[in-house]
Short mmCIF file of C-alpha atoms in Angstrom, two decimals:
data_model
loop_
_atom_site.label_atom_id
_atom_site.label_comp_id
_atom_site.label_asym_id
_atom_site.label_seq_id
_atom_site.Cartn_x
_atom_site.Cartn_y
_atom_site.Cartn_z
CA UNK A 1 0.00 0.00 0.00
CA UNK A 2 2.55 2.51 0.86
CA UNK A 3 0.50 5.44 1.88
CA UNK A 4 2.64 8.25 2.94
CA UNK A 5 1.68 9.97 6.65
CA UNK A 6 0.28 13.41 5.25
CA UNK A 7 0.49 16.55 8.46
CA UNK A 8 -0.69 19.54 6.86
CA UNK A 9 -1.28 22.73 8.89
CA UNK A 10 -3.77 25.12 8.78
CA UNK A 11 -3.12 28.44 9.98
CA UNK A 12 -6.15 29.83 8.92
CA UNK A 13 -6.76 33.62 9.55
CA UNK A 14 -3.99 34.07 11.94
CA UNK A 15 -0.41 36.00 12.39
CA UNK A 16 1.28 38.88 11.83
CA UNK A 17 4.74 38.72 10.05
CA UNK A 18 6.21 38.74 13.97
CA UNK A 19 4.33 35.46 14.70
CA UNK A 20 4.99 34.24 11.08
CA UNK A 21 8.51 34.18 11.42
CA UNK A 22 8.73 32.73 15.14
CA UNK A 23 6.52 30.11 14.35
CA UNK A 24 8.87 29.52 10.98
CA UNK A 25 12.27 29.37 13.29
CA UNK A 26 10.44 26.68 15.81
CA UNK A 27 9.36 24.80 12.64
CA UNK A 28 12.78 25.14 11.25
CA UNK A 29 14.68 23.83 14.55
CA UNK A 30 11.97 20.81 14.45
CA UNK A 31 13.67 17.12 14.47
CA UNK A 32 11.25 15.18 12.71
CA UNK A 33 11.11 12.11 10.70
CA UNK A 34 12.70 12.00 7.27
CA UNK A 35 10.85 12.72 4.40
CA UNK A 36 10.25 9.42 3.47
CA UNK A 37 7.88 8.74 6.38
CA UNK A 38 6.14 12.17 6.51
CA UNK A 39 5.20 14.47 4.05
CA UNK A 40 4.56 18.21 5.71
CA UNK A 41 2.51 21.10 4.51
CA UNK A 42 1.47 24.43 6.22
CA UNK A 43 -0.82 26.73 5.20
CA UNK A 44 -0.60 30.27 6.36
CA UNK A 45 -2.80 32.99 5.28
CA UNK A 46 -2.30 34.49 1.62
CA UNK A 47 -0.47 37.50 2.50
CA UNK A 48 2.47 35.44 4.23
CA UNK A 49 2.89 32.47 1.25
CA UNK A 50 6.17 34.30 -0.05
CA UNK A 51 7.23 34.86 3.29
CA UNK A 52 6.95 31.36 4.26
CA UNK A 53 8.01 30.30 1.09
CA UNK A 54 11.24 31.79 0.66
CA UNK A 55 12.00 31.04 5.17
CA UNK A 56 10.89 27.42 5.71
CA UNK A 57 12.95 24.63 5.89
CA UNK A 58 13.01 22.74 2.22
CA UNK A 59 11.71 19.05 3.62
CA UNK A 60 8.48 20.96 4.32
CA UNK A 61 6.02 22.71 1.61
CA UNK A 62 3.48 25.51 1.25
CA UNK A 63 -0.46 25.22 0.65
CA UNK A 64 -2.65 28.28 0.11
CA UNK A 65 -5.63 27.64 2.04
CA UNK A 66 -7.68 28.46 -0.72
CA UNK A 67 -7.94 29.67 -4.69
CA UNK A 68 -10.90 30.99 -7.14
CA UNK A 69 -12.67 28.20 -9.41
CA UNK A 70 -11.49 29.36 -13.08
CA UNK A 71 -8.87 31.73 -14.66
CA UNK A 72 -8.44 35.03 -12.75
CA UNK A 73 -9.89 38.05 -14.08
CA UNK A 74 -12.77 40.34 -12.52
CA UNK A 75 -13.28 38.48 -9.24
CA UNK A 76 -12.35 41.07 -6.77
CA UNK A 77 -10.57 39.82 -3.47
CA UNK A 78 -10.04 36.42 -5.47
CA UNK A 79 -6.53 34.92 -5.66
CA UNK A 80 -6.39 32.46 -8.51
CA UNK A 81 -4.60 28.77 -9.54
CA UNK A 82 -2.50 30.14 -11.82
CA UNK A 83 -1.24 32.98 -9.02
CA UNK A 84 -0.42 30.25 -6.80
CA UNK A 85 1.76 28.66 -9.35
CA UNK A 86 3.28 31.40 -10.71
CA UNK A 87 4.75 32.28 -6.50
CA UNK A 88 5.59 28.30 -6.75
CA UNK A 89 3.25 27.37 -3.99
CA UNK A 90 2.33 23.53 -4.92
CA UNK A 91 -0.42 22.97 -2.67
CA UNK A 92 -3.88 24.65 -2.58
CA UNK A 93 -6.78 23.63 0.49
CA UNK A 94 -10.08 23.73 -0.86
CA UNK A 95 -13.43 23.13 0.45
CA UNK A 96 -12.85 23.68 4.36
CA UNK A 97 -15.61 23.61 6.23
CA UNK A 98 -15.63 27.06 7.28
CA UNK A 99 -15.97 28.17 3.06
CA UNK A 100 -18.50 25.44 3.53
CA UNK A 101 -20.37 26.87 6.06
CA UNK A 102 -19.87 30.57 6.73
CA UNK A 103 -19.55 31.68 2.58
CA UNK A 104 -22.30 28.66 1.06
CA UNK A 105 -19.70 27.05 -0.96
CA UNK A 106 -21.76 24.40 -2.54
CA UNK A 107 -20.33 20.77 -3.06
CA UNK A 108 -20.35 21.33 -6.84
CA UNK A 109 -18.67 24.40 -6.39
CA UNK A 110 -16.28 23.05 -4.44
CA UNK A 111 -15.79 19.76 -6.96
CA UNK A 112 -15.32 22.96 -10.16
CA UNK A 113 -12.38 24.34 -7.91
CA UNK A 114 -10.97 21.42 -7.14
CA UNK A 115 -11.02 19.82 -10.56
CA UNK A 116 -9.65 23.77 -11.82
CA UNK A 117 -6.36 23.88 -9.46
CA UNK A 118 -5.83 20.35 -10.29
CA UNK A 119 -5.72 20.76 -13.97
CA UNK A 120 -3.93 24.45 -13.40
CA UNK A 121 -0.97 21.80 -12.09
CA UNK A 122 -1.51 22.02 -8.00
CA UNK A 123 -2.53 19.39 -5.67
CA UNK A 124 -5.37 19.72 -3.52
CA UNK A 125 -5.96 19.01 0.00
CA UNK A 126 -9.91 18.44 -0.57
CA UNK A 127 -11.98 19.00 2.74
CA UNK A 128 -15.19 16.96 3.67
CA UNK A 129 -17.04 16.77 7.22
CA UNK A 130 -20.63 16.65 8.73
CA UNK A 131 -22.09 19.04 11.45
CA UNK A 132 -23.20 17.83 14.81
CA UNK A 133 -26.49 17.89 14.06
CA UNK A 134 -26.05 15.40 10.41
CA UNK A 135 -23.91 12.93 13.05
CA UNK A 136 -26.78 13.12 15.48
CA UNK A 137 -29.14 12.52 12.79
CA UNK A 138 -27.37 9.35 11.40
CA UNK A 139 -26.24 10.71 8.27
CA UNK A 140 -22.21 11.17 8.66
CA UNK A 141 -21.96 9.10 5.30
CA UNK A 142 -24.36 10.40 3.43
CA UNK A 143 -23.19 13.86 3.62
CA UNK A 144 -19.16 12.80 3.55
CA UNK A 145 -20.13 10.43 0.36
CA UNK A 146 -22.11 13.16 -1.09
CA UNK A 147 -19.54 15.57 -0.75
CA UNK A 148 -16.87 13.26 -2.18
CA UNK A 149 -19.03 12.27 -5.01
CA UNK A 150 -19.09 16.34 -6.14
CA UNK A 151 -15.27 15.98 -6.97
CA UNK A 152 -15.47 12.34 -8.15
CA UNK A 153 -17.58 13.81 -10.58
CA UNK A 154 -15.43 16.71 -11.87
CA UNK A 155 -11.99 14.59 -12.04
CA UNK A 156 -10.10 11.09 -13.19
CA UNK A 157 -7.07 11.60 -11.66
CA UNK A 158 -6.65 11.40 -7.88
CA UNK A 159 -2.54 10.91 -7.71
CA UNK A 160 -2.30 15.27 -6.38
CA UNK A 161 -5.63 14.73 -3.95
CA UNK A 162 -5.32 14.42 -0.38
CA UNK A 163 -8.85 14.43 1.13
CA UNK A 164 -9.53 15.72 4.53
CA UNK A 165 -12.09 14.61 6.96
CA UNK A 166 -12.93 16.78 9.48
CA UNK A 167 -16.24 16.61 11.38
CA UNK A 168 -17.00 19.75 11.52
CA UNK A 169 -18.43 20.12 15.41
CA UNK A 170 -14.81 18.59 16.08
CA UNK A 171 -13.14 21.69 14.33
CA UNK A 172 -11.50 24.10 17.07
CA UNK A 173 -14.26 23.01 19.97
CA UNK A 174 -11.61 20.57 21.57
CA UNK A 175 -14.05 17.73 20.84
CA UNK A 176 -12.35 15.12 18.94
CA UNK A 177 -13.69 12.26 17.28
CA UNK A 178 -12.36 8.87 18.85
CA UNK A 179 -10.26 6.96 17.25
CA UNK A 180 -12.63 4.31 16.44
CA UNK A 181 -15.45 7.08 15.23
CA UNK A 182 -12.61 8.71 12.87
CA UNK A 183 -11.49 4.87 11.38
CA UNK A 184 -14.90 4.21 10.87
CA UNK A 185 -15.59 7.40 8.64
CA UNK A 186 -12.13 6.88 6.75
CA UNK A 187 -13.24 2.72 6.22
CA UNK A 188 -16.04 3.62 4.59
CA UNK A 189 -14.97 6.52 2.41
CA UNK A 190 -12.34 4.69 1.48
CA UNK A 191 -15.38 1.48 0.33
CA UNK A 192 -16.68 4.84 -1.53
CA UNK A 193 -13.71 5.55 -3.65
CA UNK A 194 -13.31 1.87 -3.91
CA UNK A 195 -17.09 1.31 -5.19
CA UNK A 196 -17.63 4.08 -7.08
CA UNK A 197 -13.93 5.40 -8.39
CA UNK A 198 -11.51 2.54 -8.76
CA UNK A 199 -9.24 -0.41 -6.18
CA UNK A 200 -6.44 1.79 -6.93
CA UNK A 201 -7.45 5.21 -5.83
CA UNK A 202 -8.86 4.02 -2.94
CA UNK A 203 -5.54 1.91 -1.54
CA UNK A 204 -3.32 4.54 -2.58
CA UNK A 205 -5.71 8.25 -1.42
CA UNK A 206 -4.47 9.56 1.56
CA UNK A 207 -7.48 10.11 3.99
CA UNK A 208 -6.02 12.55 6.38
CA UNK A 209 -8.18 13.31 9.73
CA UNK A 210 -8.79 17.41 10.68
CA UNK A 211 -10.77 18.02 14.13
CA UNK A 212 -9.09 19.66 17.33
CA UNK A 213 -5.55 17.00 16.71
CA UNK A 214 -3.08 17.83 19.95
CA UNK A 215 0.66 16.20 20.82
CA UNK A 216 -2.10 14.63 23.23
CA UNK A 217 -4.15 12.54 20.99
CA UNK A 218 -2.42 12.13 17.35
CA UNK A 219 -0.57 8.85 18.42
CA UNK A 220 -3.59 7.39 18.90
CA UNK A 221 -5.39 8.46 16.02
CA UNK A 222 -2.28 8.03 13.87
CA UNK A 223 -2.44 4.06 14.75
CA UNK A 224 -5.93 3.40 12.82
CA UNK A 225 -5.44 1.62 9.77
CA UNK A 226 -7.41 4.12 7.41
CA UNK A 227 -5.76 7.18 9.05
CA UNK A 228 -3.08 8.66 6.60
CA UNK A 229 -2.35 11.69 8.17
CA UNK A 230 -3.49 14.94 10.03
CA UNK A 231 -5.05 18.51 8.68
CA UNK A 232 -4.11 20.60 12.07
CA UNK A 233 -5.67 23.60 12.57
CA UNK A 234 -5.14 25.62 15.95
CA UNK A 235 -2.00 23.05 16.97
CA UNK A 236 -0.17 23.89 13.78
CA UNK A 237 0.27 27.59 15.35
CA UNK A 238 2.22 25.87 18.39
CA UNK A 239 5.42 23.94 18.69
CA UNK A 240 3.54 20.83 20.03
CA UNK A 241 3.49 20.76 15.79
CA UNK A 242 6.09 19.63 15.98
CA UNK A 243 4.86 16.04 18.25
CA UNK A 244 2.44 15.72 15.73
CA UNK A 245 4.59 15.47 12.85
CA UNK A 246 6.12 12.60 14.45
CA UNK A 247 3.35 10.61 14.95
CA UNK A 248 3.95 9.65 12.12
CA UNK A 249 6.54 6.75 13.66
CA UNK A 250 3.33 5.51 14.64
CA UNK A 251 2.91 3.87 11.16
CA UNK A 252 6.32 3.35 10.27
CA UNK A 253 6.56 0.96 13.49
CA UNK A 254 3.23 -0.54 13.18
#
């Protein structure tokens, strides 16, 4: 199988170029495992990607956490695919739950801009996740299959795709899902992609888990079979990071 443990961080609307660069240096001075057992993203916000860029460490890469859904043009406030490649950023996060939920992002729309920065040359970190109130209701895989079916629809080639579950009333409340409820979620997409996209995409898509991750609790989820990997949101701004980075031993050992 051979999937490689994915940490990606999300900085999300946070920093100033003070913070930026402090958090850079701890990243920098980081001992973690080689790059053959972890592959390691952060995203900061747009306005630091150069920044970052041209400071962090060259075992690590860059994602924007977002990018417009065709060729640039007259979309004001919009940064676009071909932007992102032209600074030499390779990786783009699209679809978090937060575009989701606070700016409608549809799943279609979200399958169009994932299917656009793919072709545009950048891989995609593509996010999926229920609400509390679809878990309470029973229909986690509905809405996660549903979702997942939006890009299915819009591309053939999943080889640049990492997809990213993250319930979304585990996202910065400090509720996490257990272990066993995260495996479950990643089993079954990964049936999905089996089912409805091919064997092959399915054993070899990284299905990475997003959802208030800590130094506390990544070993643990890091040891479930279907779980590839980590999107870190408020954790990626502290050096505990760092710990979760290298729970990625987890899997080499196992």
């Amino acid at each position: 199988m051979g999937r490689k443990f994915f940490v990606g961080g999300n900085w999300k609307c946070n920093g100033t170029t003070e913070e930026v660069n402090k958090i850079v240096s701890t990243l920098n001075a980081g001992q973690v495992p080689s790059q053959d057992v972890v592959e390691v993203v952060v995203s900061p916000p747009f306005v630091f990607l150069p920044l970052v860029k041209t400071s962090l460490r060259p075992d690590f890469h860059v994602a924007a956490q977002n990018c417009w859904v065709k060729k640039g043009g007259a979309f004001t406030g919009e940064v676009s695919a071909e932007m992102l490649v032209n600074l030499s950023i390779p990786w783009v996060i699209i679809g978090h739950s937060e575009r989701r939920l606070i700016l409608k992002e549809s799943n279609e729309f979200v399958g169009d801009k994932v299917a656009y920065a793919l072709a545009q040359g950048l891989k995609v970190i593509a996010c999926i996740g229920e609400t509390l109130e679809q878990r309470e209701a029973g229909s986690t895989m509905a809405v996660v299959a549903e979702q997942t079916k939006a890009i299915a629809a819009k591309i053939s080639n999943w080889t640049d795709v990492v997809l990213a579950y993250e319930p979304v009333w585990a996202i910065g409340t400090g509720k996490v899902a257990t272990p066993a409820q995260a495996q479950e979620v990643h089993f079954e997409l990964r049936k999905w992609l089996q089912a409805n996209v091919s064997p092959e995409v399915a054993a070899s898509t990284r299905i990475i888990y997003g959802g208030s991750v800590t130094a506390a609790n990544c070993k643990e989820l890091a040891a479930q079979p279907d779980v590839d990997g980590f999107l870190v949101g408020g954790a990626s701004l502290k050096p505990e990071f760092i710990d979760i980075i290298k729970s990625a031993e987890v899997k080499k050992n196992a």
